[in-house]
Amino acid sequence: MGQGRAALCRSAVPGSYGMSCVRELGEVGMRITVNHGLCDGLGQCALVAPEVFSLDDDERLVVAPDPAPELAGRVAAAARACPVRAIAVEGA
Amino acid sequence: MREVVVVGAGLAGVRAGESLRARGFDGALTVVSDERELPYDRPPLTKQVVTGDLTEADIRLAGAEDFGARWIRGTAAVGLDRERRRVRLADGAELPYDGLVLATGAQARAWPGVVPASGVLTVRGLDDVRRLRAAVDGGAREVVVVGAGFVGVELASSLTELGLGVRVTLVEPFARPLRALGGAVSGLVAGAARRAGVVLRLGAGVRGFRAVGERVGGVELADGEVLPAELVVVAIGMTPATGWLAGAGLALPSGRIHCDERLFARTAGAGGEAGVPDPRIVVAGDVAWCDAVRSADGPVPLEHWSNAAAQGELAAGNLLAGPAAAEPYGHVPSFWTSAFGLRIRSVGLPGTGDRVVVEEGDPGAEKLVEAHYREGRLVGAVSVNLGRRLAEYARRLQGERAGEPVPGGSAA
Ligand SMILES: Cc1cc2nc3c(=O)[nH]c(=O)nc-3n(C[C@H](O)[C@H](O)[C@H](O)COP(=O)(O)OP(=O)(O)OC[C@H]3O[C@@H](n4cnc5c(N)ncnc54)[C@H](O)[C@@H]3O)c2cc1C
Ligand code: SF4
């Protein structure tokens, strides 16, 4: 999905964009990878973990730069809520 | 609990299976499906699968093969004996259970009259979309879609997007497409559909079909006009797949399985009322009529992807936990659809409001957020190309619910 939509990632480095972005929840050893090529901006993840996932004005996904470790459970739930499985979590 | 049977391998059934294992269930798990296909996702069927942007392999439900279940495919469950705790299958086999997950979803509602032998389809599964594509690839260019709910509207959009010169007429007996979403959405969809070249026949009832030999040749409207058609798609809603549960002693209001707030199936009580829940049977997905999903008028059935996923997960957890430790279903409904370049999302139950307010954006620009209120209280929100703020509405809806003293109460 997501064909024809510009993939956007506001990565940890301001101004750098890419097809996927990675966030570490260091203390709990969780790694979040969002594949913006798959993401269709459906925003289901943002309903579950709005502190981490949100949409911009063009309905592109923005991932918070530095998610708090205590959000790990909700990040995992957000990944399950994504209809196109654009969010992968490891080490949850 | 040693043996769990899941009936139905759609999203709800697969999520239930995954979740049983994730919560440590290591007993025997059997999943029964009347489809031969490996489990797959339905939302892309009317969108990217029709247009060819996604293949059949792309829409397989990930994870379905991983949870160590015994799969029975291509065989329907035909009966349930709650007393003996057995599910009866079409081939005569019986599956004993300690715990049962009912996730049989729904079928497309069939046209309630006579239809020509070929050229009239409904769309619910992969097979239906294969037939649809085969008809178009075989040269059908004059297509009539009956019903402008989200399935009909998405199909009309995808067929025009194909670029094969398919002429689509969308016929809807009510005056508005996607009328369930209320507000300005219908008008925006109608405008965008017309610009894409779709002929809209709103407020037009269908009387029946004309055949040319075995094949459909036209659609006859209530006023006698006949629309030429080489292919007709009937998209008039769905029928819950509960025929096999007749006589099982479960409460089946309007054909759905009534379940309590913790997703346990309610038995048929005396006098047609829903009675006490069966502690060994949970319900999830499109087939459910859940006490926890309600408007001021009572439970509201949902036909949403996110509901099937969330109920599948919780149903499994609650089945293992048992009724006393089970959690109530607290998910805020959410839905999306897209057609003709409009990306539409909703949270809550917008169709149940009595007042709609445009709270952001502008219908003229095809970008807006509408909030739906009932007696002054937020019941849902819909966005078109502006989904950014829906998460806030979802949070507000969650709050309204948490603060709700009596279900159905009319706090202002
Ligand atoms: C074409 C289409 C497009 C959609 N688009 C969207 C969308 O854009 N957004 C959205 O939110 N939702 C959408 N939905 C809705 C969403 O797909 C459903 O809510 C979801 O599929 C429900 O899952 P389920 O597991 O409850 O039911 P189903 O997916 O229907 O699965 C039930 C399974 O049980 C099987 N079964 C039935 N009876 C028996 C029996 N007696 N024995 C054995 N097996 C049986 C069925 O064959 C089926 O495989 C769409 C649905 C369709 C059909
Ligand atoms: S739910 Fe999935 S598709 Fe939707 S915005 Fe989130 S990551 Fe993207």
Short mmCIF file of N, CA and C in Angstrom, two decimals, chain B residues 112-266:
data_model
loop_
_atom_site.label_atom_id
_atom_site.label_comp_id
_atom_site.label_asym_id
_atom_site.label_seq_id
_atom_site.Cartn_x
_atom_site.Cartn_y
_atom_site.Cartn_z
N PRO B 112 -32.23 -10.20 -3.06
CA PRO B 112 -33.37 -10.97 -2.55
C PRO B 112 -34.35 -11.43 -3.63
N GLY B 113 -33.96 -11.45 -4.87
CA GLY B 113 -34.87 -11.92 -5.92
C GLY B 113 -34.11 -12.81 -6.88
N VAL B 114 -34.72 -13.01 -8.04
CA VAL B 114 -34.10 -13.88 -9.05
C VAL B 114 -32.97 -13.10 -9.75
N VAL B 115 -31.83 -13.76 -9.97
CA VAL B 115 -30.76 -13.12 -10.74
C VAL B 115 -30.35 -14.02 -11.90
N PRO B 116 -29.90 -13.42 -13.00
CA PRO B 116 -29.43 -14.24 -14.13
C PRO B 116 -28.28 -15.15 -13.70
N ALA B 117 -28.13 -16.26 -14.42
CA ALA B 117 -27.14 -17.26 -14.01
C ALA B 117 -25.72 -16.72 -13.99
N SER B 118 -25.39 -15.79 -14.88
CA SER B 118 -24.03 -15.26 -14.81
C SER B 118 -24.01 -13.75 -15.00
N GLY B 119 -22.93 -13.15 -14.49
CA GLY B 119 -22.76 -11.71 -14.64
C GLY B 119 -23.24 -10.89 -13.46
N VAL B 120 -23.78 -11.54 -12.43
CA VAL B 120 -24.18 -10.80 -11.22
C VAL B 120 -23.35 -11.33 -10.04
N LEU B 121 -22.59 -10.44 -9.42
CA LEU B 121 -21.67 -10.85 -8.35
C LEU B 121 -21.97 -10.11 -7.06
N THR B 122 -21.48 -10.68 -5.95
CA THR B 122 -21.33 -9.91 -4.71
C THR B 122 -19.85 -9.97 -4.37
N VAL B 123 -19.40 -9.11 -3.46
CA VAL B 123 -17.98 -9.12 -3.12
C VAL B 123 -17.77 -9.17 -1.61
N ARG B 124 -17.22 -10.28 -1.17
CA ARG B 124 -16.82 -10.41 0.23
C ARG B 124 -15.43 -11.04 0.32
N GLY B 125 -15.14 -11.96 -0.61
CA GLY B 125 -13.89 -12.71 -0.51
C GLY B 125 -13.04 -12.63 -1.76
N LEU B 126 -11.89 -13.27 -1.68
CA LEU B 126 -10.91 -13.29 -2.75
C LEU B 126 -11.50 -13.88 -4.03
N ASP B 127 -12.26 -14.96 -3.90
CA ASP B 127 -12.87 -15.59 -5.06
C ASP B 127 -13.76 -14.63 -5.84
N ASP B 128 -14.50 -13.81 -5.07
CA ASP B 128 -15.40 -12.85 -5.71
C ASP B 128 -14.61 -11.85 -6.54
N VAL B 129 -13.47 -11.40 -6.00
CA VAL B 129 -12.68 -10.40 -6.72
C VAL B 129 -12.03 -11.03 -7.95
N ARG B 130 -11.64 -12.30 -7.82
CA ARG B 130 -11.11 -13.00 -9.01
C ARG B 130 -12.16 -13.02 -10.10
N ARG B 131 -13.40 -13.34 -9.74
CA ARG B 131 -14.47 -13.38 -10.74
C ARG B 131 -14.71 -12.00 -11.36
N LEU B 132 -14.67 -11.00 -10.50
CA LEU B 132 -14.88 -9.62 -10.98
C LEU B 132 -13.80 -9.24 -11.98
N ARG B 133 -12.54 -9.50 -11.62
CA ARG B 133 -11.45 -9.15 -12.52
C ARG B 133 -11.53 -9.97 -13.81
N ALA B 134 -11.92 -11.23 -13.69
CA ALA B 134 -12.02 -12.07 -14.89
C ALA B 134 -13.08 -11.51 -15.83
N ALA B 135 -14.19 -11.02 -15.28
CA ALA B 135 -15.25 -10.47 -16.12
C ALA B 135 -14.76 -9.21 -16.83
N VAL B 136 -14.04 -8.35 -16.09
CA VAL B 136 -13.54 -7.12 -16.70
C VAL B 136 -12.45 -7.45 -17.72
N ASP B 137 -11.55 -8.34 -17.34
CA ASP B 137 -10.49 -8.72 -18.28
C ASP B 137 -11.07 -9.42 -19.50
N GLY B 138 -12.24 -10.04 -19.32
CA GLY B 138 -12.91 -10.70 -20.43
C GLY B 138 -13.71 -9.73 -21.31
N GLY B 139 -13.66 -8.44 -20.95
CA GLY B 139 -14.25 -7.46 -21.85
C GLY B 139 -15.46 -6.70 -21.31
N ALA B 140 -15.95 -7.02 -20.12
CA ALA B 140 -17.11 -6.29 -19.60
C ALA B 140 -16.73 -4.82 -19.38
N ARG B 141 -17.45 -3.93 -20.00
CA ARG B 141 -17.14 -2.49 -19.87
C ARG B 141 -18.30 -1.71 -19.27
N GLU B 142 -19.48 -2.29 -19.33
CA GLU B 142 -20.67 -1.61 -18.82
C GLU B 142 -20.99 -2.25 -17.47
N VAL B 143 -20.60 -1.57 -16.38
CA VAL B 143 -20.75 -2.18 -15.06
C VAL B 143 -21.73 -1.38 -14.22
N VAL B 144 -22.68 -2.06 -13.62
CA VAL B 144 -23.58 -1.40 -12.69
C VAL B 144 -23.30 -1.93 -11.28
N VAL B 145 -23.04 -1.01 -10.35
CA VAL B 145 -22.85 -1.38 -8.95
C VAL B 145 -24.12 -0.99 -8.21
N VAL B 146 -24.73 -1.94 -7.55
CA VAL B 146 -25.97 -1.68 -6.83
C VAL B 146 -25.64 -1.54 -5.34
N GLY B 147 -25.83 -0.36 -4.80
CA GLY B 147 -25.54 -0.14 -3.38
C GLY B 147 -24.33 0.76 -3.21
N ALA B 148 -24.49 1.93 -2.58
CA ALA B 148 -23.39 2.87 -2.41
C ALA B 148 -22.95 2.95 -0.96
N GLY B 149 -22.83 1.78 -0.33
CA GLY B 149 -22.11 1.70 0.94
C GLY B 149 -20.63 1.68 0.63
N PHE B 150 -19.77 1.40 1.63
CA PHE B 150 -18.35 1.55 1.34
C PHE B 150 -17.85 0.52 0.33
N VAL B 151 -18.40 -0.68 0.32
CA VAL B 151 -17.96 -1.68 -0.65
C VAL B 151 -18.30 -1.24 -2.08
N GLY B 152 -19.53 -0.76 -2.28
CA GLY B 152 -19.94 -0.32 -3.61
C GLY B 152 -19.15 0.90 -4.08
N VAL B 153 -18.93 1.84 -3.17
CA VAL B 153 -18.22 3.07 -3.54
C VAL B 153 -16.74 2.76 -3.85
N GLU B 154 -16.12 1.92 -3.02
CA GLU B 154 -14.72 1.56 -3.28
C GLU B 154 -14.58 0.84 -4.63
N LEU B 155 -15.52 -0.06 -4.90
CA LEU B 155 -15.45 -0.79 -6.17
C LEU B 155 -15.62 0.15 -7.36
N ALA B 156 -16.58 1.06 -7.25
CA ALA B 156 -16.79 2.01 -8.34
C ALA B 156 -15.51 2.80 -8.59
N SER B 157 -14.86 3.20 -7.50
CA SER B 157 -13.62 3.96 -7.63
C SER B 157 -12.53 3.12 -8.28
N SER B 158 -12.34 1.91 -7.80
CA SER B 158 -11.25 1.06 -8.32
C SER B 158 -11.48 0.72 -9.79
N LEU B 159 -12.73 0.46 -10.15
CA LEU B 159 -13.01 0.09 -11.54
C LEU B 159 -12.74 1.25 -12.50
N THR B 160 -13.04 2.47 -12.06
CA THR B 160 -12.75 3.60 -12.95
C THR B 160 -11.24 3.86 -13.00
N GLU B 161 -10.56 3.57 -11.88
CA GLU B 161 -9.11 3.79 -11.82
C GLU B 161 -8.33 2.85 -12.73
N LEU B 162 -8.95 1.72 -13.07
CA LEU B 162 -8.26 0.72 -13.87
C LEU B 162 -7.76 1.26 -15.20
N GLY B 163 -8.45 2.29 -15.70
CA GLY B 163 -8.02 2.86 -16.97
C GLY B 163 -8.32 1.98 -18.17
N LEU B 164 -9.27 1.06 -18.00
CA LEU B 164 -9.62 0.18 -19.11
C LEU B 164 -10.86 0.67 -19.85
N GLY B 165 -11.31 1.84 -19.46
CA GLY B 165 -12.52 2.34 -20.09
C GLY B 165 -13.79 1.70 -19.57
N VAL B 166 -13.74 1.21 -18.35
CA VAL B 166 -14.94 0.63 -17.75
C VAL B 166 -15.89 1.77 -17.38
N ARG B 167 -17.13 1.66 -17.83
CA ARG B 167 -18.13 2.68 -17.48
C ARG B 167 -18.93 2.17 -16.28
N VAL B 168 -18.90 2.94 -15.20
CA VAL B 168 -19.53 2.49 -13.96
C VAL B 168 -20.76 3.33 -13.65
N THR B 169 -21.86 2.67 -13.39
CA THR B 169 -23.05 3.34 -12.88
C THR B 169 -23.29 2.83 -11.46
N LEU B 170 -23.44 3.77 -10.55
CA LEU B 170 -23.64 3.40 -9.15
C LEU B 170 -25.09 3.73 -8.79
N VAL B 171 -25.84 2.71 -8.42
CA VAL B 171 -27.26 2.88 -8.14
C VAL B 171 -27.50 2.73 -6.64
N GLU B 172 -28.20 3.68 -6.07
CA GLU B 172 -28.41 3.65 -4.61
C GLU B 172 -29.84 4.11 -4.32
N PRO B 173 -30.60 3.27 -3.63
CA PRO B 173 -31.99 3.65 -3.36
C PRO B 173 -32.13 4.86 -2.44
N PHE B 174 -31.17 5.07 -1.56
CA PHE B 174 -31.22 6.28 -0.74
C PHE B 174 -30.58 7.43 -1.51
N ALA B 175 -30.78 8.63 -1.02
CA ALA B 175 -30.32 9.78 -1.79
C ALA B 175 -28.82 10.01 -1.67
N ARG B 176 -28.15 9.32 -0.73
CA ARG B 176 -26.77 9.68 -0.44
C ARG B 176 -25.84 8.47 -0.41
N PRO B 177 -24.67 8.57 -1.07
CA PRO B 177 -23.68 7.51 -0.92
C PRO B 177 -23.03 7.59 0.47
N LEU B 178 -22.55 6.50 0.98
CA LEU B 178 -21.91 6.41 2.31
C LEU B 178 -22.74 7.15 3.36
N ARG B 179 -24.02 6.93 3.32
CA ARG B 179 -24.90 7.72 4.18
C ARG B 179 -24.66 7.42 5.65
N ALA B 180 -24.10 6.25 5.96
CA ALA B 180 -23.85 5.90 7.36
C ALA B 180 -22.89 6.88 8.04
N LEU B 181 -22.06 7.57 7.25
CA LEU B 181 -21.08 8.48 7.86
C LEU B 181 -21.65 9.87 8.09
N GLY B 182 -22.79 10.16 7.47
CA GLY B 182 -23.48 11.42 7.73
C GLY B 182 -22.71 12.65 7.26
N GLY B 183 -23.23 13.82 7.61
CA GLY B 183 -22.54 15.08 7.37
C GLY B 183 -22.25 15.35 5.90
N ALA B 184 -21.09 15.98 5.66
CA ALA B 184 -20.74 16.44 4.32
C ALA B 184 -20.13 15.33 3.47
N VAL B 185 -19.85 14.17 4.08
CA VAL B 185 -19.11 13.13 3.37
C VAL B 185 -19.84 12.66 2.11
N SER B 186 -21.14 12.45 2.23
CA SER B 186 -21.89 11.96 1.07
C SER B 186 -21.75 12.89 -0.12
N GLY B 187 -21.87 14.18 0.14
CA GLY B 187 -21.79 15.16 -0.94
C GLY B 187 -20.40 15.15 -1.58
N LEU B 188 -19.37 15.06 -0.76
CA LEU B 188 -18.01 15.03 -1.29
C LEU B 188 -17.79 13.80 -2.15
N VAL B 189 -18.27 12.65 -1.65
CA VAL B 189 -18.10 11.40 -2.40
C VAL B 189 -18.85 11.47 -3.72
N ALA B 190 -20.08 11.99 -3.67
CA ALA B 190 -20.87 12.08 -4.90
C ALA B 190 -20.16 12.97 -5.92
N GLY B 191 -19.65 14.11 -5.47
CA GLY B 191 -18.95 15.02 -6.38
C GLY B 191 -17.72 14.38 -6.99
N ALA B 192 -16.92 13.75 -6.13
CA ALA B 192 -15.67 13.14 -6.61
C ALA B 192 -15.96 11.98 -7.56
N ALA B 193 -17.02 11.23 -7.27
CA ALA B 193 -17.38 10.09 -8.13
C ALA B 193 -17.78 10.60 -9.52
N ARG B 194 -18.58 11.66 -9.54
CA ARG B 194 -19.01 12.20 -10.84
C ARG B 194 -17.81 12.70 -11.63
N ARG B 195 -16.90 13.39 -10.95
CA ARG B 195 -15.72 13.89 -11.67
C ARG B 195 -14.88 12.75 -12.23
N ALA B 196 -14.92 11.60 -11.56
CA ALA B 196 -14.16 10.44 -12.06
C ALA B 196 -14.90 9.74 -13.19
N GLY B 197 -16.10 10.23 -13.51
CA GLY B 197 -16.81 9.66 -14.64
C GLY B 197 -17.87 8.63 -14.27
N VAL B 198 -18.11 8.46 -12.97
CA VAL B 198 -19.13 7.51 -12.55
C VAL B 198 -20.51 8.16 -12.71
N VAL B 199 -21.44 7.40 -13.25
CA VAL B 199 -22.82 7.88 -13.34
C VAL B 199 -23.52 7.48 -12.05
N LEU B 200 -24.04 8.47 -11.34
CA LEU B 200 -24.70 8.18 -10.06
C LEU B 200 -26.20 8.18 -10.27
N ARG B 201 -26.85 7.15 -9.81
CA ARG B 201 -28.31 7.12 -9.82
C ARG B 201 -28.75 7.02 -8.37
N LEU B 202 -28.86 8.19 -7.73
CA LEU B 202 -29.23 8.21 -6.32
C LEU B 202 -30.74 8.27 -6.18
N GLY B 203 -31.24 7.69 -5.13
CA GLY B 203 -32.68 7.65 -4.91
C GLY B 203 -33.39 6.74 -5.90
N ALA B 204 -32.63 5.85 -6.51
CA ALA B 204 -33.22 4.94 -7.51
C ALA B 204 -33.24 3.52 -6.97
N GLY B 205 -34.41 2.97 -6.82
CA GLY B 205 -34.53 1.58 -6.38
C GLY B 205 -34.34 0.63 -7.55
N VAL B 206 -33.92 -0.58 -7.26
CA VAL B 206 -33.75 -1.58 -8.31
C VAL B 206 -34.89 -2.58 -8.21
N ARG B 207 -35.56 -2.82 -9.36
CA ARG B 207 -36.66 -3.78 -9.34
C ARG B 207 -36.17 -5.19 -9.66
N GLY B 208 -35.20 -5.28 -10.56
CA GLY B 208 -34.71 -6.61 -10.92
C GLY B 208 -33.71 -6.53 -12.04
N PHE B 209 -33.42 -7.68 -12.62
CA PHE B 209 -32.39 -7.75 -13.65
C PHE B 209 -32.96 -8.30 -14.94
N ARG B 210 -32.42 -7.84 -16.06
CA ARG B 210 -32.76 -8.39 -17.37
C ARG B 210 -31.65 -9.32 -17.80
N ALA B 211 -32.02 -10.41 -18.41
CA ALA B 211 -31.01 -11.36 -18.87
C ALA B 211 -30.98 -11.42 -20.38
N VAL B 212 -29.80 -11.69 -20.93
CA VAL B 212 -29.64 -11.99 -22.34
C VAL B 212 -29.12 -13.42 -22.37
N GLY B 213 -30.00 -14.36 -22.64
CA GLY B 213 -29.61 -15.77 -22.46
C GLY B 213 -29.36 -16.01 -20.98
N GLU B 214 -28.20 -16.57 -20.68
CA GLU B 214 -27.83 -16.85 -19.29
C GLU B 214 -27.29 -15.62 -18.57
N ARG B 215 -26.80 -14.66 -19.39
CA ARG B 215 -26.05 -13.53 -18.82
C ARG B 215 -26.93 -12.34 -18.50
N VAL B 216 -26.47 -11.55 -17.58
CA VAL B 216 -27.17 -10.32 -17.28
C VAL B 216 -27.03 -9.36 -18.46
N GLY B 217 -28.10 -8.64 -18.74
CA GLY B 217 -28.03 -7.66 -19.83
C GLY B 217 -28.41 -6.27 -19.36
N GLY B 218 -29.09 -6.19 -18.24
CA GLY B 218 -29.49 -4.88 -17.77
C GLY B 218 -30.03 -4.91 -16.35
N VAL B 219 -30.14 -3.72 -15.79
CA VAL B 219 -30.68 -3.56 -14.45
C VAL B 219 -31.94 -2.72 -14.57
N GLU B 220 -33.04 -3.24 -14.07
CA GLU B 220 -34.31 -2.53 -14.19
C GLU B 220 -34.57 -1.74 -12.91
N LEU B 221 -34.74 -0.44 -13.10
CA LEU B 221 -35.00 0.42 -11.95
C LEU B 221 -36.49 0.42 -11.60
N ALA B 222 -36.79 0.95 -10.42
CA ALA B 222 -38.17 0.93 -9.94
C ALA B 222 -39.11 1.67 -10.89
N ASP B 223 -38.60 2.69 -11.58
CA ASP B 223 -39.48 3.45 -12.49
C ASP B 223 -39.56 2.83 -13.88
N GLY B 224 -38.96 1.65 -14.04
CA GLY B 224 -39.08 0.95 -15.31
C GLY B 224 -37.90 1.14 -16.25
N GLU B 225 -37.09 2.16 -15.99
CA GLU B 225 -35.91 2.38 -16.83
C GLU B 225 -34.96 1.18 -16.74
N VAL B 226 -34.33 0.85 -17.85
CA VAL B 226 -33.38 -0.26 -17.82
C VAL B 226 -31.97 0.26 -18.13
N LEU B 227 -31.06 0.02 -17.19
CA LEU B 227 -29.67 0.42 -17.42
C LEU B 227 -28.95 -0.75 -18.07
N PRO B 228 -28.26 -0.52 -19.18
CA PRO B 228 -27.52 -1.62 -19.80
C PRO B 228 -26.40 -2.08 -18.87
N ALA B 229 -26.15 -3.39 -18.82
CA ALA B 229 -25.10 -3.89 -17.93
C ALA B 229 -24.52 -5.19 -18.48
N GLU B 230 -23.19 -5.24 -18.53
CA GLU B 230 -22.52 -6.50 -18.86
C GLU B 230 -22.08 -7.21 -17.59
N LEU B 231 -22.02 -6.43 -16.53
CA LEU B 231 -21.62 -6.98 -15.24
C LEU B 231 -22.33 -6.17 -14.16
N VAL B 232 -22.87 -6.87 -13.17
CA VAL B 232 -23.54 -6.19 -12.06
C VAL B 232 -22.89 -6.65 -10.76
N VAL B 233 -22.55 -5.68 -9.91
CA VAL B 233 -22.08 -6.03 -8.58
C VAL B 233 -23.13 -5.59 -7.58
N VAL B 234 -23.64 -6.53 -6.84
CA VAL B 234 -24.64 -6.24 -5.81
C VAL B 234 -23.89 -6.03 -4.49
N ALA B 235 -23.95 -4.81 -3.97
CA ALA B 235 -23.23 -4.48 -2.74
C ALA B 235 -24.22 -3.86 -1.76
N ILE B 236 -25.08 -4.70 -1.21
CA ILE B 236 -26.18 -4.21 -0.40
C ILE B 236 -26.06 -4.63 1.06
N GLY B 237 -24.81 -4.78 1.50
CA GLY B 237 -24.61 -5.08 2.92
C GLY B 237 -24.24 -6.52 3.16
N MET B 238 -24.31 -6.91 4.40
CA MET B 238 -23.84 -8.25 4.74
C MET B 238 -24.83 -8.99 5.63
N THR B 239 -24.69 -10.30 5.58
CA THR B 239 -25.52 -11.17 6.41
C THR B 239 -24.59 -11.94 7.34
N PRO B 240 -24.77 -11.81 8.65
CA PRO B 240 -23.88 -12.53 9.57
C PRO B 240 -23.94 -14.04 9.34
N ALA B 241 -22.79 -14.70 9.45
CA ALA B 241 -22.71 -16.13 9.15
C ALA B 241 -23.05 -16.95 10.40
N THR B 242 -24.35 -16.98 10.72
CA THR B 242 -24.77 -17.69 11.93
C THR B 242 -25.85 -18.73 11.66
N GLY B 243 -26.11 -19.00 10.38
CA GLY B 243 -27.13 -20.00 10.07
C GLY B 243 -26.85 -21.32 10.77
N TRP B 244 -25.57 -21.64 10.90
CA TRP B 244 -25.17 -22.92 11.50
C TRP B 244 -25.42 -22.97 13.01
N LEU B 245 -25.76 -21.83 13.60
CA LEU B 245 -25.96 -21.80 15.06
C LEU B 245 -27.44 -21.88 15.46
N ALA B 246 -28.30 -21.99 14.45
CA ALA B 246 -29.73 -22.12 14.78
C ALA B 246 -29.89 -23.37 15.66
N GLY B 247 -30.61 -23.24 16.73
CA GLY B 247 -30.82 -24.39 17.60
C GLY B 247 -29.73 -24.60 18.63
N ALA B 248 -28.69 -23.75 18.62
CA ALA B 248 -27.60 -23.92 19.61
C ALA B 248 -27.96 -23.27 20.94
N GLY B 249 -29.06 -22.53 20.98
CA GLY B 249 -29.47 -21.92 22.25
C GLY B 249 -28.75 -20.62 22.56
N LEU B 250 -28.17 -19.99 21.51
CA LEU B 250 -27.53 -18.69 21.72
C LEU B 250 -28.48 -17.58 21.27
N ALA B 251 -28.32 -16.41 21.87
CA ALA B 251 -29.15 -15.26 21.46
C ALA B 251 -28.58 -14.70 20.16
N LEU B 252 -29.43 -14.60 19.14
CA LEU B 252 -28.97 -14.17 17.82
C LEU B 252 -29.81 -12.99 17.30
N PRO B 253 -29.71 -11.81 17.95
CA PRO B 253 -30.51 -10.68 17.49
C PRO B 253 -30.07 -10.28 16.08
N SER B 254 -30.99 -10.08 15.20
CA SER B 254 -30.75 -9.78 13.77
C SER B 254 -29.62 -10.64 13.19
N GLY B 255 -29.57 -11.87 13.62
CA GLY B 255 -28.63 -12.83 13.05
C GLY B 255 -27.22 -12.77 13.61
N ARG B 256 -26.92 -11.75 14.41
CA ARG B 256 -25.58 -11.69 15.01
C ARG B 256 -25.58 -12.40 16.35
N ILE B 257 -24.38 -12.74 16.82
CA ILE B 257 -24.29 -13.43 18.11
C ILE B 257 -24.18 -12.38 19.21
N HIS B 258 -25.15 -12.37 20.08
CA HIS B 258 -25.15 -11.39 21.17
C HIS B 258 -24.10 -11.79 22.20
N CYS B 259 -23.20 -10.88 22.52
CA CYS B 259 -22.23 -11.20 23.57
C CYS B 259 -22.22 -10.10 24.61
N ASP B 260 -21.78 -10.46 25.80
CA ASP B 260 -21.78 -9.48 26.90
C ASP B 260 -20.57 -8.55 26.75
N GLU B 261 -20.37 -7.67 27.73
CA GLU B 261 -19.31 -6.68 27.60
C GLU B 261 -17.93 -7.31 27.58
N ARG B 262 -17.84 -8.56 28.05
CA ARG B 262 -16.54 -9.26 28.06
C ARG B 262 -16.44 -10.26 26.91
N LEU B 263 -17.36 -10.17 25.98
CA LEU B 263 -17.35 -10.94 24.73
C LEU B 263 -17.78 -12.40 24.89
N PHE B 264 -18.35 -12.77 26.05
CA PHE B 264 -18.91 -14.12 26.20
C PHE B 264 -20.29 -14.17 25.55
N ALA B 265 -20.52 -15.26 24.80
CA ALA B 265 -21.79 -15.39 24.07
C ALA B 265 -22.95 -15.51 25.05
N ARG B 266 -24.02 -14.76 24.79
CA ARG B 266 -25.18 -14.85 25.66
C ARG B 266 -26.14 -15.91 25.14
#
